[in-house]
Amino acid sequence: MLVTLVVPLFAALAALARAQQASSLTASIAPAATTVPVTDTDAGAELFSEESVQLTDEVVDEILGNDDIAQYADLFAFENSANVSESARRRRVRRSAKCKTSPGDLLWPSKLIWGIFDLLLGGALEPIVPIASPCYPKSEYNNYDATKCADIVTNWADGATHYENDGSMMNPLYLGLTCIEGTNTSALTTCTQGGFSSYSVHVKNVAQIQLAVNFARSLNLRLVVKNTGHDYNARSTGKHALSIWTHNMKGIQYIKNYKSATYSGPVFKLGAGVQGFELYEAADKYGVSAVAGICPTVGVAGGYVAGGGHSPLMQLFGVGSDQVVALEVVTASGRFVTATPEVNSDLYWAMLGGGGGTFGILTSAVVKVHPKVPVTVSTFNFSSAAVGADTFWTAIRFFWDEIPKYNDAKTYSYFSLMNVGGGVYTFDMFPFFATRKTVVEYEALTKPLFDKLKSLNITYDIKTTHYDTFYPAYQASFATIDFHIGSIASTPGNRIMPRENWADSALSTQTFDAVRNAVDKALLIQMYHQAPAPQAAVLNSVNPAFRNEAGMLVAINLILDTSPAGLKAGNEQLTNGILGPIREVTPKGGAYGNEGDISEPGWQQAYWGANYERLLSVKRKWDPVELFYVHHGVGSEGWVVEDGERGVQTQDGRLCRV
Ligand SMILES: Cc1cc2nc3c(=O)[nH]c(=O)nc-3n(C[C@H](O)[C@H](O)[C@H](O)COP(=O)(O)OP(=O)(O)OC[C@H]3O[C@@H](n4cnc5c(N)ncnc54)[C@H](O)[C@@H]3O)c2cc1C
Ligand SMILES: *[C@@H]1O[C@H](CO)[C@@H](O)[C@H](O)[C@H]1NC(C)=O
Ligand SMILES: *[C@@H]1O[C@H](CO)[C@@H](O)[C@H](O)[C@H]1NC(C)=O
Ligand SMILES: *[C@@H]1O[C@H](CO)[C@@H](O)[C@H](O)[C@H]1NC(C)=O
Ligand SMILES: *[C@@H]1O[C@H](CO)[C@@H](O)[C@H](O)[C@H]1NC(C)=O
């Protein structure tokens, strides 16, 4: 059996090697793409020009008809192309192999095949080189450069360093602690590929995504999608993977009078690579508001809308996924399809909430936009230093009990609680985001809190400013936060906390005690008071826990020891010591998969609740060959990254069936 599978491949290889010697190959392989009409979509918004450049049956037939590469041509054919060869059909048997293809395996592409792939892509394929490799005098990359290294070290905490690179992750822990940045080279030991993907397709059009999907599926390669690399669990990388890099798909189009069966009004059509700050700028330019996250550089139409998406405007308009009225998608079969509430509605439902990198590759999303929103922004802080811990916690309890009122007033906030040592606690509100409130209205809403602080003799610093529109309010507040990009010294986890935890006084006290325990044990607790605006009809698979939310708590645990034992103990402390008691008092809550604990227990229930079963059936329908895998993604139960036990699950290992 093995022999019949392998021989045609080797025969073809030999033929190709001859063809290459004749150096006719480059001349005979043109980019595999054709241009379809931009109106060729059911999304109600024309395709971007990069989306109109596609791989079609006709183009596949042209590849199949190219004598120089005929024997390899079927690597690029669709799952259901009519004309593929018998060897291609047999190769499909390989998909039941225990592991995805790695270097050294028979199906791993030779240099020549990577070369043909690159020619068909029009030169968009790049080997991924670990970003900090210029810091290593002796590495396999042979690219030591002290000046470049100094630049990388200086800019390491800047998001752009990572989102402008095709392989880098903002949380590098899961790359396997290889090739860490640093100028003190005597402290640096190894720089290897680790959990970095192998090759990246620098996508400029849809045809390239389709080719990459077909190529990966045909050869049983691991396939990942990287947009910005913000993923908390490094789900946008994978050892030995072919990576599709969507960052440069930057189209933004404003459509004033969009109309579909479920929505009429203004929209933006966004390319997969558009980031929060770009959407916010565009919205400001057109005098409207749009929904994105607090971090300016998160990709909007990437992981954010795929996983839910909380926002400083969610209390008015719903979560990120609720904004999307239509999607364009490359599916696991290699086909380009539209998904809306009417067309491919199951895919539409699953891709909005069911998580990134799981159901297909989104190339653009049509999102609702909203009227201008005036905002009062207020930052304030106080500590227990002068008044003692008991008084401090009395104040925090008062604030805690006010949260339902703040949600009813349709406001949002982001604050932190920290045990700074020596029995001292700090509270930092940065900021209270009082949408559609004047300063007077905001002050009335928060008067009981500040009266309470005064009665407790707690002194606080406060700054309150009103803005006529969202953009300057955002620029003055969230945009300036230091998000600690690139650190390996901590692991985060979260809990979506339901309203009922405030409604019942006994439960409220238990909840507060669990939060206080978390503050005592964690490096930092960050929290949002937030409640998404109810939707007339929920058409997506966003975690139902969000619909009943009063706040989300994010716990960050300090990791001092990055040995496997240290990481295991540190993460165990996060999962159980810090978040365990909170999970216990919030049985009807859930967790936000986009900001998930790498070890979230019962993640199917925590991230998707009652939606999980249907998500799994949609996954099986649209990705029957299990092309897409992400850690703790829908349908990932059958797979494991064999990383040899690092204490936490890294991406530095082969992806194999359990
Ligand atoms: C500093 C920081 C601040 C954050 N702030 C917020 C916030 O305010 N609100 C909020 O809701 N979340 C926030 N997040 C979480 C954020 O929403 C997720 O990390 C999100 O998944 C990032 O998406 P991305 O496309 O930018 O990142 P990536 O890491 O590139 O991708 C994330 C996941 O989506 C997949 N993916 C990306 N693009 C596509 C595509 N086109 N098609 C299919 N799959 C795709 C990837 O494969 C990966 O699994 C924050 C994260 C960080 C690190
Ligand atoms: C593919 O199949 C169609 C239909 O059977 C046929 O018309 C076409 O010539 C074939 N193309 C190639 C390249 O074999
Ligand atoms: C460099 O790293 C080594 C090994 O960790 C350490 O002993 C040394 O003090 C460091 N030097 C500087 C200048 O930080
Ligand atoms: C508020 O925070 C600032 C900046 O960290 C700090 O200097 C100040 O002392 C804090 N104010 C109070 C009252 O805690
Ligand atoms: C606050 O300070 C005032 C005056 O210094 C004092 O009378 C009062 O008892 C204090 N209140 C509390 C709650 O400590």
Tab-separated table of N, CA and C and ligand atoms in Angstrom, residues 163 168-171 209 223-237 244-247 249 271-275 280 292-312 314 319-320 328-330 351 355-364 412 414 474 478 481-485 528 530 546 552 592-596 628-631, ligand 1:
chain	number	residue	atom	x	y	z
A	163	TYR	N	3.045	42.394	14.971
A	163	TYR	CA	2.031	42.233	13.923
A	163	TYR	C	2.587	42.545	12.533
A	168	SER	N	5.679	36.106	14.325
A	168	SER	CA	5.809	36.403	15.751
A	168	SER	C	4.473	36.390	16.492
A	169	MET	N	4.514	36.007	17.762
A	169	MET	CA	3.337	35.993	18.629
A	169	MET	C	3.513	37.036	19.731
A	170	MET	N	2.419	37.706	20.109
A	170	MET	CA	2.528	38.705	21.170
A	170	MET	C	2.727	38.060	22.537
A	171	ASN	N	2.280	36.822	22.674
A	171	ASN	CA	2.578	36.068	23.889
A	171	ASN	C	3.502	34.924	23.491
A	209	ILE	N	-4.885	32.272	-0.937
A	209	ILE	CA	-5.423	31.529	0.214
A	209	ILE	C	-5.967	30.188	-0.264
A	223	LEU	N	-2.044	23.620	8.944
A	223	LEU	CA	-2.334	24.943	8.385
A	223	LEU	C	-2.768	25.867	9.512
A	224	VAL	N	-2.202	27.066	9.577
A	224	VAL	CA	-2.680	28.040	10.566
A	224	VAL	C	-2.939	29.375	9.875
A	225	VAL	N	-3.706	30.216	10.541
A	225	VAL	CA	-3.949	31.566	10.047
A	225	VAL	C	-3.337	32.531	11.037
A	226	LYS	N	-2.484	33.418	10.549
A	226	LYS	CA	-1.976	34.491	11.399
A	226	LYS	C	-2.468	35.826	10.868
A	227	ASN	N	-3.058	36.602	11.764
A	227	ASN	CA	-3.432	37.968	11.405
A	227	ASN	C	-2.452	38.892	12.127
A	228	THR	N	-2.765	39.277	13.388
A	228	THR	CA	-1.834	40.135	14.138
A	228	THR	C	-0.930	39.355	15.079
A	229	GLY	N	-1.360	38.151	15.491
A	229	GLY	CA	-0.611	37.408	16.506
A	229	GLY	C	-0.969	37.802	17.929
A	230	HIS	N	-2.143	38.442	18.115
A	230	HIS	CA	-2.566	38.832	19.462
A	230	HIS	C	-3.045	37.653	20.305
A	231	ASP	N	-3.301	36.520	19.680
A	231	ASP	CA	-3.940	35.432	20.415
A	231	ASP	C	-3.224	35.094	21.718
A	232	TYR	N	-3.984	35.018	22.805
A	232	TYR	CA	-3.426	34.756	24.133
A	232	TYR	C	-2.750	33.391	24.218
A	233	ASN	N	-3.231	32.437	23.427
A	233	ASN	CA	-2.715	31.064	23.501
A	233	ASN	C	-1.859	30.719	22.283
A	234	ALA	N	-1.436	31.731	21.525
A	234	ALA	CA	-0.610	31.539	20.320
A	234	ALA	C	-1.268	30.587	19.320
A	235	ARG	N	-2.580	30.764	19.143
A	235	ARG	CA	-3.302	29.908	18.207
A	235	ARG	C	-3.085	30.313	16.752
A	236	SER	N	-2.247	31.315	16.538
A	236	SER	CA	-1.944	31.712	15.169
A	236	SER	C	-0.545	31.262	14.746
A	237	THR	N	-0.051	30.193	15.397
A	237	THR	CA	1.214	29.599	14.975
A	237	THR	C	1.131	28.085	15.168
A	244	ILE	N	-0.991	31.217	6.894
A	244	ILE	CA	-1.597	32.183	5.977
A	244	ILE	C	-1.646	33.517	6.702
A	245	TRP	N	-0.929	34.503	6.179
A	245	TRP	CA	-0.789	35.790	6.877
A	245	TRP	C	-1.708	36.823	6.217
A	246	THR	N	-2.756	37.187	6.947
A	246	THR	CA	-3.809	38.044	6.381
A	246	THR	C	-3.598	39.528	6.663
A	247	HIS	N	-2.508	39.859	7.345
A	247	HIS	CA	-2.298	41.228	7.839
A	247	HIS	C	-2.414	42.321	6.761
A	249	MET	N	-4.365	42.484	4.188
A	249	MET	CA	-5.683	42.626	3.542
A	249	MET	C	-6.405	43.789	4.215
A	271	GLY	N	-11.525	44.346	5.251
A	271	GLY	CA	-10.621	43.251	4.911
A	271	GLY	C	-10.152	42.550	6.178
A	272	ALA	N	-9.712	41.304	6.023
A	272	ALA	CA	-9.336	40.479	7.173
A	272	ALA	C	-8.212	41.085	8.004
A	273	GLY	N	-7.403	41.967	7.408
A	273	GLY	CA	-6.253	42.502	8.133
A	273	GLY	C	-6.501	43.828	8.847
A	274	VAL	N	-7.716	44.368	8.733
A	274	VAL	CA	-7.983	45.681	9.342
A	274	VAL	C	-7.910	45.579	10.861
A	275	GLN	N	-7.222	46.538	11.472
A	275	GLN	CA	-7.048	46.550	12.929
A	275	GLN	C	-7.950	47.599	13.576
A	280	TYR	N	-11.494	52.499	13.798
A	280	TYR	CA	-11.891	53.674	14.569
A	280	TYR	C	-11.608	54.971	13.807
A	292	ALA	N	-15.054	47.851	18.045
A	292	ALA	CA	-13.792	47.096	18.075
A	292	ALA	C	-13.363	47.037	19.542
A	293	GLY	N	-12.179	46.501	19.802
A	293	GLY	CA	-11.760	46.293	21.184
A	293	GLY	C	-11.117	47.516	21.816
A	294	ILE	N	-10.615	47.342	23.048
A	294	ILE	CA	-9.935	48.441	23.726
A	294	ILE	C	-8.508	48.590	23.207
A	295	CYS	N	-7.931	47.496	22.743
A	295	CYS	CA	-6.555	47.543	22.255
A	295	CYS	C	-6.568	47.975	20.797
A	296	PRO	N	-5.852	49.023	20.450
A	296	PRO	CA	-5.932	49.547	19.082
A	296	PRO	C	-5.477	48.587	17.999
A	297	THR	N	-4.602	47.627	18.352
A	297	THR	CA	-3.977	46.853	17.283
A	297	THR	C	-4.567	45.455	17.075
A	298	VAL	N	-5.572	45.072	17.880
A	298	VAL	CA	-6.245	43.779	17.649
A	298	VAL	C	-6.902	43.814	16.268
A	299	GLY	N	-6.862	42.678	15.563
A	299	GLY	CA	-7.485	42.589	14.247
A	299	GLY	C	-8.990	42.461	14.391
A	300	VAL	N	-9.754	43.329	13.705
A	300	VAL	CA	-11.210	43.325	13.899
A	300	VAL	C	-11.848	42.106	13.233
A	301	ALA	N	-11.579	41.959	11.929
A	301	ALA	CA	-12.227	40.878	11.175
A	301	ALA	C	-11.375	39.607	11.200
A	302	GLY	N	-10.559	39.440	12.236
A	302	GLY	CA	-9.803	38.209	12.430
A	302	GLY	C	-10.377	37.496	13.639
A	303	GLY	N	-9.524	37.291	14.648
A	303	GLY	CA	-9.978	36.576	15.836
A	303	GLY	C	-11.089	37.287	16.589
A	304	TYR	N	-11.121	38.611	16.528
A	304	TYR	CA	-12.067	39.388	17.347
A	304	TYR	C	-13.529	39.053	17.028
A	305	VAL	N	-13.943	39.236	15.769
A	305	VAL	CA	-15.357	38.915	15.467
A	305	VAL	C	-15.603	37.414	15.479
A	306	ALA	N	-14.546	36.627	15.277
A	306	ALA	CA	-14.714	35.170	15.275
A	306	ALA	C	-15.006	34.642	16.678
A	307	GLY	N	-14.536	35.388	17.707
A	307	GLY	CA	-14.640	34.853	19.063
A	307	GLY	C	-15.596	35.574	19.979
A	308	GLY	N	-16.252	36.610	19.499
A	308	GLY	CA	-17.178	37.361	20.357
A	308	GLY	C	-16.896	38.846	20.264
A	309	GLY	N	-15.850	39.283	20.972
A	309	GLY	CA	-15.417	40.674	20.856
A	309	GLY	C	-16.115	41.604	21.820
A	310	HIS	N	-15.444	41.931	22.931
A	310	HIS	CA	-16.017	42.958	23.817
A	310	HIS	C	-15.441	44.306	23.449
A	311	SER	N	-16.184	45.361	23.808
A	311	SER	CA	-15.878	46.689	23.276
A	311	SER	C	-16.403	47.765	24.209
A	312	PRO	N	-15.751	48.938	24.225
A	312	PRO	CA	-16.283	50.046	25.019
A	312	PRO	C	-17.633	50.566	24.508
A	314	MET	N	-20.040	48.139	23.478
A	314	MET	CA	-20.908	46.946	23.442
A	314	MET	C	-22.222	47.156	24.172
A	319	VAL	N	-21.914	42.864	21.031
A	319	VAL	CA	-20.500	42.463	20.915
A	319	VAL	C	-20.043	42.522	19.457
A	320	GLY	N	-18.758	42.310	19.244
A	320	GLY	CA	-18.172	42.399	17.904
A	320	GLY	C	-18.884	41.518	16.884
A	328	GLU	N	-17.096	36.861	3.745
A	328	GLU	CA	-16.553	36.110	2.614
A	328	GLU	C	-15.526	35.150	3.204
A	329	VAL	N	-15.540	33.908	2.726
A	329	VAL	CA	-14.770	32.849	3.394
A	329	VAL	C	-14.149	31.891	2.379
A	330	VAL	N	-12.910	31.479	2.616
A	330	VAL	CA	-12.331	30.334	1.908
A	330	VAL	C	-12.508	29.129	2.834
A	351	MET	N	-19.069	30.831	12.420
A	351	MET	CA	-17.840	31.645	12.317
A	351	MET	C	-17.899	32.901	13.155
A	355	GLY	N	-15.063	30.895	17.197
A	355	GLY	CA	-13.605	30.957	17.353
A	355	GLY	C	-12.851	30.999	16.041
A	356	GLY	N	-11.709	31.684	16.041
A	356	GLY	CA	-10.882	31.830	14.837
A	356	GLY	C	-10.185	30.534	14.467
A	357	GLY	N	-9.756	30.476	13.192
A	357	GLY	CA	-8.911	29.371	12.738
A	357	GLY	C	-9.555	28.003	12.813
A	358	THR	N	-10.872	27.919	12.729
A	358	THR	CA	-11.564	26.659	12.999
A	358	THR	C	-12.495	26.199	11.874
A	359	PHE	N	-13.211	27.160	11.265
A	359	PHE	CA	-14.255	26.788	10.301
A	359	PHE	C	-13.897	27.154	8.865
A	360	GLY	N	-13.020	28.115	8.698
A	360	GLY	CA	-12.686	28.598	7.373
A	360	GLY	C	-11.843	29.844	7.529
A	361	ILE	N	-11.415	30.420	6.408
A	361	ILE	CA	-10.586	31.622	6.478
A	361	ILE	C	-11.389	32.793	5.954
A	362	LEU	N	-11.637	33.711	6.879
A	362	LEU	CA	-12.442	34.871	6.546
A	362	LEU	C	-11.575	35.840	5.724
A	363	THR	N	-12.108	36.346	4.625
A	363	THR	CA	-11.329	37.333	3.859
A	363	THR	C	-11.874	38.743	4.024
A	364	SER	N	-13.176	38.866	4.314
A	364	SER	CA	-13.724	40.181	4.651
A	364	SER	C	-15.013	40.003	5.426
A	412	TYR	N	-19.531	51.567	30.565
A	412	TYR	CA	-18.522	50.503	30.472
A	412	TYR	C	-17.329	50.970	31.279
A	414	TYR	N	-13.092	49.778	32.741
A	414	TYR	CA	-11.952	48.865	32.798
A	414	TYR	C	-11.139	49.305	34.003
A	474	TYR	N	-11.557	57.731	22.985
A	474	TYR	CA	-10.775	56.495	22.922
A	474	TYR	C	-9.285	56.818	22.909
A	478	PHE	N	-8.155	54.446	26.305
A	478	PHE	CA	-7.681	53.089	26.015
A	478	PHE	C	-6.436	53.050	25.135
A	481	ILE	N	-2.988	52.795	26.866
A	481	ILE	CA	-2.656	51.749	27.849
A	481	ILE	C	-1.444	50.933	27.382
A	482	ASP	N	-0.577	50.594	28.335
A	482	ASP	CA	0.541	49.686	28.041
A	482	ASP	C	0.034	48.252	28.198
A	483	PHE	N	-0.035	47.514	27.105
A	483	PHE	CA	-0.606	46.171	27.149
A	483	PHE	C	0.421	45.067	27.438
A	484	HIS	N	1.630	45.441	27.774
A	484	HIS	CA	2.660	44.452	28.145
A	484	HIS	C	2.832	43.366	27.085
A	485	ILE	N	2.957	43.772	25.859
A	485	ILE	CA	3.163	42.847	24.748
A	485	ILE	C	4.524	42.154	24.901
A	528	TYR	N	-13.737	44.389	33.797
A	528	TYR	CA	-14.599	45.263	33.010
A	528	TYR	C	-15.983	45.184	33.628
A	530	GLN	N	-19.370	45.429	32.191
A	530	GLN	CA	-19.836	45.441	30.804
A	530	GLN	C	-21.038	44.529	30.654
A	546	PHE	N	-22.142	35.628	27.607
A	546	PHE	CA	-22.043	37.071	27.371
A	546	PHE	C	-23.412	37.763	27.452
A	552	MET	N	-16.601	41.165	33.342
A	552	MET	CA	-15.626	40.123	33.045
A	552	MET	C	-14.370	40.374	33.861
A	592	TYR	N	-14.170	33.709	28.333
A	592	TYR	CA	-14.011	34.293	26.997
A	592	TYR	C	-12.833	33.596	26.312
A	593	GLY	N	-13.134	32.797	25.296
A	593	GLY	CA	-12.105	32.009	24.621
A	593	GLY	C	-11.012	32.839	23.983
A	594	ASN	N	-11.333	34.066	23.569
A	594	ASN	CA	-10.334	34.926	22.930
A	594	ASN	C	-9.271	35.414	23.910
A	595	GLU	N	-9.562	35.317	25.203
A	595	GLU	CA	-8.580	35.743	26.200
A	595	GLU	C	-8.410	34.621	27.214
A	596	GLY	N	-8.412	33.393	26.699
A	596	GLY	CA	-8.534	32.218	27.546
A	596	GLY	C	-7.290	31.831	28.324
A	628	PHE	N	-8.368	22.417	9.737
A	628	PHE	CA	-8.134	23.492	10.703
A	628	PHE	C	-8.082	22.937	12.125
A	629	TYR	N	-7.066	23.344	12.855
A	629	TYR	CA	-6.951	22.975	14.270
A	629	TYR	C	-6.439	24.192	15.027
A	630	VAL	N	-7.073	24.522	16.137
A	630	VAL	CA	-6.452	25.459	17.091
A	630	VAL	C	-6.639	24.898	18.496
A	631	HIS	N	-5.713	25.234	19.378
A	631	HIS	CA	-5.782	24.792	20.778
A	631	HIS	C	-7.130	25.213	21.375
B	1	LIG	C1	-3.275	43.450	24.290
B	1	LIG	C2	-4.552	42.759	23.930
B	1	LIG	C3	-5.761	43.450	24.081
B	1	LIG	C4	-6.966	42.875	23.742
B	1	LIG	N1	-8.135	43.574	23.864
B	1	LIG	C5	-9.307	43.001	23.541
B	1	LIG	C6	-10.553	43.704	23.649
B	1	LIG	O1	-10.615	44.844	24.028
B	1	LIG	N2	-11.680	43.058	23.329
B	1	LIG	C7	-11.670	41.771	22.917
B	1	LIG	O2	-12.738	41.225	22.655
B	1	LIG	N3	-10.531	41.089	22.786
B	1	LIG	C8	-9.359	41.666	23.093
B	1	LIG	N4	-8.206	40.945	22.967
B	1	LIG	C9	-8.289	39.556	22.512
B	1	LIG	C10	-8.412	39.488	21.001
B	1	LIG	O3	-9.747	39.702	20.620
B	1	LIG	C11	-7.990	38.123	20.510
B	1	LIG	O4	-6.654	37.902	20.848
B	1	LIG	C12	-8.212	37.970	19.019
B	1	LIG	O5	-8.289	36.594	18.734
B	1	LIG	C13	-7.129	38.608	18.183
B	1	LIG	O6	-7.393	38.409	16.826
B	1	LIG	P1	-6.269	38.730	15.733
B	1	LIG	O7	-6.836	38.323	14.433
B	1	LIG	O8	-5.837	40.124	15.919
B	1	LIG	O9	-5.055	37.826	16.233
B	1	LIG	P2	-4.348	36.497	15.724
B	1	LIG	O10	-3.538	36.016	16.879
B	1	LIG	O11	-3.641	36.733	14.462
B	1	LIG	O12	-5.534	35.487	15.463
B	1	LIG	C14	-6.352	35.013	16.531
B	1	LIG	C15	-7.084	33.736	16.123
B	1	LIG	O13	-7.961	34.005	15.040
B	1	LIG	C16	-7.587	33.252	13.891
B	1	LIG	N5	-7.728	34.126	12.725
B	1	LIG	C17	-7.163	35.338	12.517
B	1	LIG	N6	-7.557	35.833	11.348
B	1	LIG	C18	-8.390	34.928	10.783
B	1	LIG	C19	-9.115	34.863	9.555
B	1	LIG	N7	-9.067	35.845	8.658
B	1	LIG	N8	-9.861	33.769	9.307
B	1	LIG	C20	-9.936	32.755	10.196
B	1	LIG	N9	-9.274	32.764	11.369
B	1	LIG	C21	-8.515	33.838	11.665
B	1	LIG	C22	-6.162	32.802	14.140
B	1	LIG	O14	-5.898	31.608	13.468
B	1	LIG	C23	-6.150	32.634	15.633
B	1	LIG	O15	-6.708	31.382	15.975
B	1	LIG	C24	-6.980	41.527	23.285
B	1	LIG	C25	-5.776	40.826	23.158
B	1	LIG	C26	-4.577	41.419	23.475
B	1	LIG	C27	-3.299	40.640	23.359
